[in-house]
């Protein structure tokens, strides 16, 4: 495990315990959205940062490299980078790539011990910590020359964003930069044509998707590609059926609950999905919904920014957003996640990199990225008029409902596992076999779990 460099300081154990306790302090539910003071967006951004007890110029002249996927966060933060340079004197060299390209190349680069990128978007948390790629951050938060805790205002963060980055020992190695949960997207015209209500249960979803499917429009679109990157919607099915992905350090998706969930997933795409559903990734799902080629879709709540944009979406005026479906008699448990940003443990500019992350996730910056439609980690941003306008009020309500219904611990159990990628690859190969009709859910999940467990034993 990477050690904190001397530059970040070493607080005494009591201070460390107090900080960790502070991280855990928050209500049991996501804080209610409250109205912002009038003029929140009219405020000069530089004035908001001047209120922090931080010397923003302390690393002037340094250059940090920022790497990530082409994503709503990268789209929202890029136009603001010149403002960060003006505030701090730190230059940011950004390199954003297609997600599949980025996710494949980054681990190779980090494993070679590269000192760059300094800051990077990351999801495979367990792998990164176990390999020593990620810089521990608690001490940076406690360094008063770097962080003004009162100004940063962690109480303004969503509950999931406070809990998500915490490792088992109370350390954190990342800062959440977005919030998303699997959400149900509805083409209201398609359902209205059949006088059909928005489905709430999985059985209703199957019946509705079958009913609205035509020769030109699929009933439902979801990811099913045989790759770990396609897992989020299917994970929500497993969780909602009462299953888990890992338990006692073993793959658990060969349980009866998980098998039933994957069987339903396969039925939906077999009976009402698009042609070639087994090749679908998130961008296929989004494009089908934007173009009106599917009546229903399940994927990231962050799709709402594009779906509600008439310049990109043919269904902007009649798109609906709803809670993730549930099993009759159970509450829904959609998969949720936060894209996180980390500091390279080999970086030569760690403190400048941390200052960037503090700026990027602060309340003033979050209000601005939210106005561009980004689902940030801050309650104040979710409640802002700029976000509601860009994201859509109905979409924001659905996304927040799904975040509230999610189980952070079950999501973290798989995402933070050191072998998460291998486990999820095996799982999605099995899901793909079910969707394509090659195997039954029982056979596919039994074999996939066996393969995953072999990888865990290594």
Coordinates of C-alpha atoms in Angstrom, one line a residue:
X1 CA 0.0 0.0 0.0
X2 CA 1.3 3.4 -0.9
X3 CA 2.5 5.7 1.9
X4 CA 1.8 9.3 2.3
X5 CA 4.7 11.5 1.4
X6 CA 6.1 13.9 4.0
X7 CA 4.8 16.8 2.0
X8 CA 1.3 16.1 3.2
X9 CA 2.0 16.0 6.9
X10 CA 1.3 13.4 9.6
X11 CA -1.4 14.3 12.1
X12 CA -1.6 12.6 15.5
X13 CA -3.8 9.5 15.9
X14 CA -6.5 11.5 17.7
X15 CA -6.8 14.0 14.9
X16 CA -6.9 11.1 12.4
X17 CA -9.7 9.4 14.4
X18 CA -11.6 12.7 14.6
X19 CA -11.4 13.2 10.8
X20 CA -12.6 9.7 10.1
X21 CA -15.4 10.1 12.5
X22 CA -16.4 13.4 10.7
X23 CA -16.5 11.5 7.4
X24 CA -18.9 9.0 8.8
X25 CA -21.1 11.7 10.4
X26 CA -24.3 12.3 8.4
X27 CA -27.9 11.3 8.5
X28 CA -29.2 7.9 7.4
X29 CA -30.8 9.4 4.3
X30 CA -29.6 11.7 1.5
X31 CA -30.1 15.3 2.8
X32 CA -33.2 17.0 1.6
X33 CA -32.6 19.4 -1.3
X34 CA -32.9 22.9 -0.2
X35 CA -33.2 26.2 -2.1
X36 CA -30.0 28.1 -2.6
X37 CA -29.6 31.7 -1.7
X38 CA -30.6 34.1 -4.4
X39 CA -27.6 35.1 -6.5
X40 CA -25.6 31.9 -6.0
X41 CA -24.8 31.8 -9.7
X42 CA -24.3 35.5 -10.1
X43 CA -21.5 35.5 -7.5
X44 CA -18.0 36.1 -8.9
X45 CA -16.3 32.6 -8.8
X46 CA -13.0 34.1 -7.7
X47 CA -14.7 35.7 -4.7
X48 CA -16.1 32.3 -3.6
X49 CA -12.5 30.9 -3.6
X50 CA -11.1 33.9 -1.8
X51 CA -13.3 33.0 1.2
X52 CA -11.2 29.8 1.7
X53 CA -8.2 29.9 4.1
X54 CA -6.0 28.4 1.4
X55 CA -3.1 30.0 -0.4
X56 CA -4.3 29.1 -3.9
X57 CA -1.0 30.4 -5.5
X58 CA 1.4 28.2 -3.4
X59 CA 2.2 25.9 -6.3
X60 CA 2.1 28.5 -9.1
X61 CA 4.3 27.5 -12.0
X62 CA 3.7 23.8 -11.7
X63 CA 2.0 21.7 -14.4
X64 CA -0.2 18.7 -13.6
X65 CA -1.5 16.1 -16.1
X66 CA -5.2 15.1 -15.9
X67 CA -6.4 11.9 -17.6
X68 CA -9.8 10.5 -17.9
X69 CA -12.6 9.2 -20.1
X70 CA -14.7 11.3 -22.4
X71 CA -17.7 11.7 -20.1
X72 CA -20.1 14.3 -18.8
X73 CA -17.5 15.2 -16.1
X74 CA -14.7 15.8 -18.6
X75 CA -17.1 17.8 -20.8
X76 CA -18.2 20.0 -17.8
X77 CA -14.7 20.5 -16.2
X78 CA -12.7 21.2 -19.4
X79 CA -14.1 24.7 -20.0
X80 CA -13.3 25.7 -16.4
X81 CA -9.7 24.7 -16.4
X82 CA -8.4 28.1 -17.5
X83 CA -10.2 29.5 -14.4
X84 CA -8.3 27.1 -12.2
X85 CA -5.0 28.2 -13.8
X86 CA -5.9 31.8 -13.3
X87 CA -6.7 31.1 -9.6
X88 CA -3.7 29.0 -8.8
X89 CA -1.0 29.5 -11.4
X90 CA -1.0 25.7 -12.0
X91 CA -1.3 24.6 -15.6
X92 CA -3.4 21.5 -16.4
X93 CA -2.6 19.3 -19.3
X94 CA -5.8 17.3 -19.9
X95 CA -6.1 14.1 -22.0
X96 CA -9.5 12.6 -22.3
X97 CA -10.1 9.4 -24.4
X98 CA -12.9 7.1 -25.3
X99 CA -13.8 5.2 -22.1
X100 CA -12.9 1.7 -23.4
X101 CA -9.5 3.0 -24.6
X102 CA -8.8 4.9 -21.4
X103 CA -9.8 2.0 -19.1
X104 CA -7.6 -0.4 -21.0
X105 CA -4.5 1.8 -21.1
X106 CA -4.5 3.4 -17.7
X107 CA -3.7 0.2 -15.6
X108 CA -0.8 -0.6 -17.9
X109 CA 0.6 2.9 -17.5
X110 CA 0.2 2.8 -13.7
X111 CA 1.7 -0.7 -13.4
X112 CA 4.8 0.5 -15.1
X113 CA 5.3 3.1 -12.4
X114 CA 4.7 6.2 -14.6
X115 CA 4.8 9.5 -12.8
X116 CA 1.9 10.7 -15.0
X117 CA -0.9 11.3 -15.1
X118 CA -0.9 13.2 -11.8
X119 CA -4.7 13.1 -11.5
X120 CA -6.9 10.5 -13.2
X121 CA -10.5 9.3 -13.3
X122 CA -10.8 5.8 -11.8
X123 CA -13.3 3.1 -11.0
X124 CA -11.4 -0.1 -10.1
X125 CA -10.6 1.1 -6.6
X126 CA -9.6 -2.2 -5.1
X127 CA -7.1 -3.0 -7.8
X128 CA -5.6 0.4 -7.6
X129 CA -5.2 0.3 -3.8
X130 CA -3.8 -3.2 -3.7
X131 CA -1.3 -2.4 -6.4
X132 CA -0.2 0.8 -4.6
X133 CA -1.1 3.1 -7.5
X134 CA -3.3 5.5 -5.5
X135 CA -2.1 8.1 -3.1
X136 CA -3.8 8.0 0.4
X137 CA -5.6 11.3 0.9
X138 CA -6.7 11.6 4.6
X139 CA -3.5 13.5 5.5
X140 CA -3.9 16.0 2.7
X141 CA -7.4 16.9 4.0
X142 CA -5.9 17.4 7.5
X143 CA -3.1 19.6 6.2
X144 CA -4.3 23.2 7.0
X145 CA -2.1 24.7 4.2
X146 CA -4.0 22.6 1.7
X147 CA -7.5 22.3 3.0
X148 CA -10.0 24.5 4.7
X149 CA -12.4 21.9 5.9
X150 CA -15.1 24.3 7.0
X151 CA -15.0 26.0 3.6
X152 CA -15.0 22.7 1.7
X153 CA -18.2 21.7 3.6
X154 CA -18.4 18.0 3.6
X155 CA -22.0 18.2 5.0
X156 CA -23.0 19.4 1.6
X157 CA -22.0 16.1 0.0
X158 CA -24.6 13.4 -0.7
X159 CA -24.5 10.6 1.8
X160 CA -23.3 8.1 -0.9
X161 CA -20.4 10.5 -1.8
X162 CA -19.3 10.6 1.8
X163 CA -19.4 6.9 2.2
X164 CA -18.2 5.7 -1.2
X165 CA -14.4 6.5 -1.1
X166 CA -13.8 5.1 2.5
X167 CA -11.6 2.0 2.5
X168 CA -12.0 -0.6 5.3
X169 CA -9.3 1.1 7.4
X170 CA -11.0 4.6 7.2
X171 CA -8.4 5.8 4.6
X172 CA -9.6 7.2 1.3
X173 CA -7.7 7.2 -1.9
X174 CA -10.1 9.1 -4.1
X175 CA -12.6 11.9 -4.3
X176 CA -16.0 11.3 -6.0
X177 CA -16.6 13.6 -8.9
X178 CA -20.0 12.4 -10.2
X179 CA -23.1 10.7 -8.9
X180 CA -25.1 8.2 -10.9
X181 CA -27.6 5.4 -10.5
X182 CA -29.3 3.1 -12.9
X183 CA -32.5 4.8 -14.1
X184 CA -35.5 3.8 -16.1
X185 CA -36.0 5.9 -19.3
X186 CA -39.4 5.9 -21.0
X187 CA -40.5 7.2 -24.4
X188 CA -43.9 8.6 -23.2
X189 CA -45.4 8.6 -26.7
X190 CA -44.6 4.9 -27.2
X191 CA -46.4 4.0 -23.9
X192 CA -49.3 6.4 -24.5
X193 CA -50.0 4.7 -27.9
X194 CA -50.7 1.5 -26.0
X195 CA -52.3 3.3 -23.0
X196 CA -49.7 1.7 -20.8
X197 CA -48.5 3.0 -17.4
X198 CA -44.8 3.3 -16.5
X199 CA -43.8 -0.2 -15.3
X200 CA -42.8 -0.5 -11.7
X201 CA -42.0 -4.2 -11.3
X202 CA -39.8 -6.5 -13.4
X203 CA -42.8 -8.5 -14.6
X204 CA -44.6 -5.3 -15.6
X205 CA -41.4 -4.2 -17.4
X206 CA -41.3 -7.4 -19.4
X207 CA -45.0 -7.1 -20.3
X208 CA -44.7 -3.5 -21.3
X209 CA -41.5 -4.0 -23.3
X210 CA -43.1 -6.8 -25.3
X211 CA -46.3 -4.7 -25.9
X212 CA -44.5 -1.7 -27.3
X213 CA -41.9 -3.6 -29.4
X214 CA -42.4 -3.2 -33.2
X215 CA -40.4 -4.1 -36.3
X216 CA -38.8 -0.7 -36.1
X217 CA -38.6 0.0 -32.4
X218 CA -37.3 -2.3 -29.7
X219 CA -39.2 -2.6 -26.5
X220 CA -36.1 -2.1 -24.3
X221 CA -32.4 -1.5 -24.7
X222 CA -29.7 -2.4 -22.1
X223 CA -26.0 -3.2 -22.1
X224 CA -25.1 -6.9 -22.7
X225 CA -21.6 -6.8 -24.1
X226 CA -19.3 -9.5 -22.7
X227 CA -17.1 -7.0 -20.8
X228 CA -16.9 -5.7 -17.2
X229 CA -17.8 -2.2 -18.5
X230 CA -21.3 -3.3 -19.4
X231 CA -22.2 -4.6 -16.0
X232 CA -24.1 -1.7 -14.2
X233 CA -27.7 -2.4 -15.4
X234 CA -27.4 -6.1 -14.8
X235 CA -25.9 -5.5 -11.3
X236 CA -29.1 -3.6 -10.4
X237 CA -31.1 -6.7 -11.4
X238 CA -29.0 -9.0 -9.2
X239 CA -29.2 -6.6 -6.2
X240 CA -33.0 -6.1 -6.6
X241 CA -33.6 -9.8 -6.6
X242 CA -31.8 -10.1 -3.3
X243 CA -28.4 -11.3 -4.7
X244 CA -24.9 -10.1 -4.3
X245 CA -21.8 -10.2 -6.5
X246 CA -19.3 -11.2 -3.9
X247 CA -19.6 -12.7 -0.5
X248 CA -16.9 -14.0 1.9
X249 CA -14.4 -13.2 -0.9
X250 CA -16.2 -15.5 -3.3
X251 CA -18.3 -14.8 -6.4
X252 CA -21.9 -15.1 -5.3
X253 CA -23.8 -14.6 -8.6
X254 CA -24.5 -18.4 -8.9
X255 CA -27.1 -18.0 -6.1
X256 CA -30.8 -18.7 -6.9
X257 CA -31.6 -15.0 -6.5
X258 CA -28.9 -13.9 -8.9
X259 CA -29.8 -16.6 -11.4
X260 CA -33.4 -15.5 -11.4
X261 CA -32.3 -11.9 -12.0
X262 CA -30.1 -12.8 -15.0
X263 CA -32.9 -14.9 -16.4
X264 CA -35.2 -11.9 -16.3
X265 CA -32.5 -9.8 -17.9
X266 CA -32.1 -12.3 -20.7
X267 CA -35.9 -12.6 -21.2
X268 CA -36.2 -8.8 -21.6
X269 CA -33.5 -8.6 -24.2
X270 CA -34.4 -11.8 -26.0
X271 CA -38.1 -11.0 -26.2
X272 CA -38.2 -7.2 -26.5
X273 CA -34.6 -6.1 -27.1
X274 CA -32.9 -4.7 -30.2
X275 CA -31.3 -6.8 -32.9
X276 CA -27.7 -7.6 -31.8
X277 CA -28.5 -6.8 -28.1
X278 CA -25.5 -8.9 -27.1
X279 CA -23.1 -6.3 -28.6
X280 CA -24.7 -3.3 -26.8
X281 CA -22.6 -1.0 -24.7
X282 CA -23.8 2.2 -23.0
X283 CA -23.4 4.4 -26.1
X284 CA -25.6 2.0 -28.2
X285 CA -28.3 2.2 -25.5
X286 CA -28.1 6.0 -25.4
X287 CA -28.1 6.4 -29.1
X288 CA -31.1 4.1 -29.6
X289 CA -33.1 6.1 -27.0
X290 CA -32.0 9.5 -28.4
X291 CA -33.1 8.5 -31.9
X292 CA -36.4 6.9 -30.8
X293 CA -35.3 3.4 -31.8
X294 CA -36.2 2.0 -28.4
X295 CA -39.3 2.7 -26.2
X296 CA -37.6 1.9 -22.9
X297 CA -34.0 1.9 -21.7
X298 CA -32.2 1.3 -18.4
X299 CA -28.8 2.9 -17.8
X300 CA -27.0 5.7 -16.1
X301 CA -29.0 8.6 -14.8
X302 CA -26.3 10.8 -16.4
X303 CA -27.9 10.1 -19.8
X304 CA -30.6 12.7 -18.9
X305 CA -28.3 15.6 -20.0
X306 CA -28.2 14.3 -23.6
X307 CA -31.8 13.0 -23.6
X308 CA -33.2 16.4 -22.5
X309 CA -31.2 18.3 -25.1
X310 CA -33.2 18.9 -28.3
X311 CA -30.0 19.4 -30.3
X312 CA -29.1 15.8 -29.6
X313 CA -32.3 14.1 -28.8
X314 CA -35.4 13.4 -31.0
X315 CA -37.3 12.4 -27.8
X316 CA -36.4 15.4 -25.6
X317 CA -40.0 16.6 -25.4
X318 CA -41.5 13.3 -24.5
X319 CA -38.9 11.5 -22.5
X320 CA -39.7 10.2 -19.0
X321 CA -37.5 9.2 -16.1
X322 CA -38.5 6.8 -13.4
X323 CA -37.4 4.6 -10.5
X324 CA -35.5 1.4 -11.2
X325 CA -37.9 -1.5 -11.4
X326 CA -38.4 -3.8 -8.4
X327 CA -39.3 -7.4 -7.7
X328 CA -42.8 -7.7 -6.5
X329 CA -42.8 -7.5 -2.7
X330 CA -39.3 -6.1 -2.5
X331 CA -37.8 -2.6 -2.7
X332 CA -35.7 -1.7 -5.8
X333 CA -31.9 -1.7 -5.4
X334 CA -30.4 -0.1 -8.4
X335 CA -26.7 -0.1 -8.9
X336 CA -25.1 3.2 -8.1
X337 CA -21.6 4.5 -8.4
X338 CA -19.4 7.6 -8.3
X339 CA -16.7 8.1 -10.8
X340 CA -13.8 9.0 -8.7
X341 CA -10.6 11.0 -9.2
X342 CA -7.3 9.8 -7.7
X343 CA -3.7 11.1 -7.4
X344 CA -0.9 8.9 -8.8
X345 CA 1.2 7.6 -5.9
X346 CA 4.2 8.2 -8.1
X347 CA 3.3 11.8 -9.0
X348 CA 5.9 14.5 -8.5
X349 CA 3.2 17.1 -8.0
X350 CA 0.9 15.5 -5.4
X351 CA 0.0 18.6 -3.4
X352 CA -0.8 20.6 -6.6
X353 CA -2.8 17.7 -7.8
X354 CA -4.7 17.6 -4.5
X355 CA -5.4 21.3 -4.7
X356 CA -6.9 20.7 -8.2
X357 CA -9.2 18.0 -6.8
X358 CA -10.3 20.3 -4.0
X359 CA -11.1 23.0 -6.5
X360 CA -12.8 20.6 -8.9
X361 CA -15.2 19.2 -6.2
X362 CA -15.8 22.4 -4.3
X363 CA -19.2 24.0 -4.0
X364 CA -18.4 26.9 -6.3
X365 CA -17.1 24.6 -9.1
X366 CA -19.8 22.1 -8.6
X367 CA -22.5 24.8 -9.1
X368 CA -20.9 25.7 -12.4
X369 CA -20.5 22.1 -13.6
X370 CA -24.1 21.3 -12.5
X371 CA -25.3 24.2 -14.6
X372 CA -23.8 22.3 -17.6
X373 CA -26.0 19.3 -16.6
X374 CA -23.4 17.3 -14.6
X375 CA -24.8 15.3 -11.7
X376 CA -22.2 16.2 -9.1
X377 CA -21.8 15.0 -5.5
X378 CA -23.1 18.1 -3.8
X379 CA -26.6 18.7 -2.5
X380 CA -26.4 22.4 -3.2
X381 CA -25.7 21.7 -6.9
X382 CA -28.5 19.2 -7.2
X383 CA -30.9 21.8 -5.8
X384 CA -29.7 24.6 -8.0
X385 CA -31.9 26.1 -10.7
X386 CA -29.0 25.7 -13.2
X387 CA -28.9 21.9 -12.7
X388 CA -32.6 21.5 -12.8
X389 CA -32.8 23.4 -16.1
X390 CA -29.9 21.5 -17.7
X391 CA -30.7 18.1 -16.3
X392 CA -34.4 18.3 -16.0
X393 CA -36.5 18.4 -12.9
X394 CA -38.1 15.0 -13.5
X395 CA -34.8 13.4 -14.3
X396 CA -33.2 14.9 -11.2
X397 CA -36.0 13.5 -9.0
X398 CA -35.7 10.0 -10.6
X399 CA -31.9 10.0 -10.2
X400 CA -32.0 11.1 -6.6
X401 CA -34.7 8.4 -5.8
X402 CA -32.5 5.8 -7.4
X403 CA -29.4 7.0 -5.4
X404 CA -31.5 6.8 -2.2
X405 CA -32.6 3.3 -3.0
X406 CA -29.1 2.0 -3.8
X407 CA -27.1 -0.1 -1.5
X408 CA -23.6 1.5 -1.2
X409 CA -22.1 -1.5 0.6
X410 CA -23.2 -4.0 -2.0
X411 CA -21.8 -1.8 -4.8
X412 CA -18.5 -1.2 -2.9
X413 CA -18.2 -5.0 -2.2
X414 CA -17.6 -5.6 -5.9
X415 CA -16.1 -2.3 -7.1
X416 CA -13.5 -2.3 -4.3
X417 CA -12.5 -6.0 -4.7
X418 CA -8.9 -6.3 -5.9
X419 CA -10.1 -8.7 -8.6
X420 CA -13.2 -6.7 -9.6
X421 CA -12.4 -6.6 -13.3
X422 CA -11.9 -10.3 -13.6
X423 CA -15.0 -11.1 -11.6
X424 CA -17.2 -8.7 -13.6
X425 CA -15.7 -9.9 -16.9
X426 CA -16.7 -13.4 -16.0
X427 CA -20.2 -12.3 -14.9
X428 CA -20.9 -10.3 -18.1
X429 CA -19.6 -13.2 -20.3
X430 CA -22.3 -15.3 -18.6
X431 CA -24.9 -12.5 -19.0
X432 CA -24.0 -12.3 -22.7
X433 CA -24.5 -16.0 -23.1
X434 CA -28.0 -15.8 -21.6
X435 CA -28.9 -12.8 -23.7
X436 CA -27.7 -14.5 -26.9
X437 CA -29.6 -17.7 -26.0
X438 CA -26.4 -19.8 -25.8
X439 CA -26.9 -21.0 -22.3
X440 CA -29.6 -21.0 -19.5
X441 CA -29.1 -18.5 -16.7
X442 CA -28.3 -21.3 -14.3
X443 CA -25.6 -22.9 -16.5
X444 CA -24.1 -19.5 -17.4
X445 CA -24.0 -18.1 -13.9
X446 CA -22.7 -21.4 -12.4
X447 CA -19.8 -21.5 -14.9
X448 CA -19.1 -17.8 -14.6
X449 CA -18.9 -17.9 -10.8
X450 CA -16.6 -20.9 -11.0
X451 CA -14.3 -18.9 -13.4
X452 CA -14.4 -15.9 -11.2
X453 CA -13.5 -17.9 -8.1
X454 CA -10.6 -19.5 -9.9
X455 CA -9.3 -16.0 -10.7
X456 CA -9.8 -14.9 -7.0
X457 CA -7.7 -17.9 -5.8
X458 CA -5.2 -16.9 -8.5

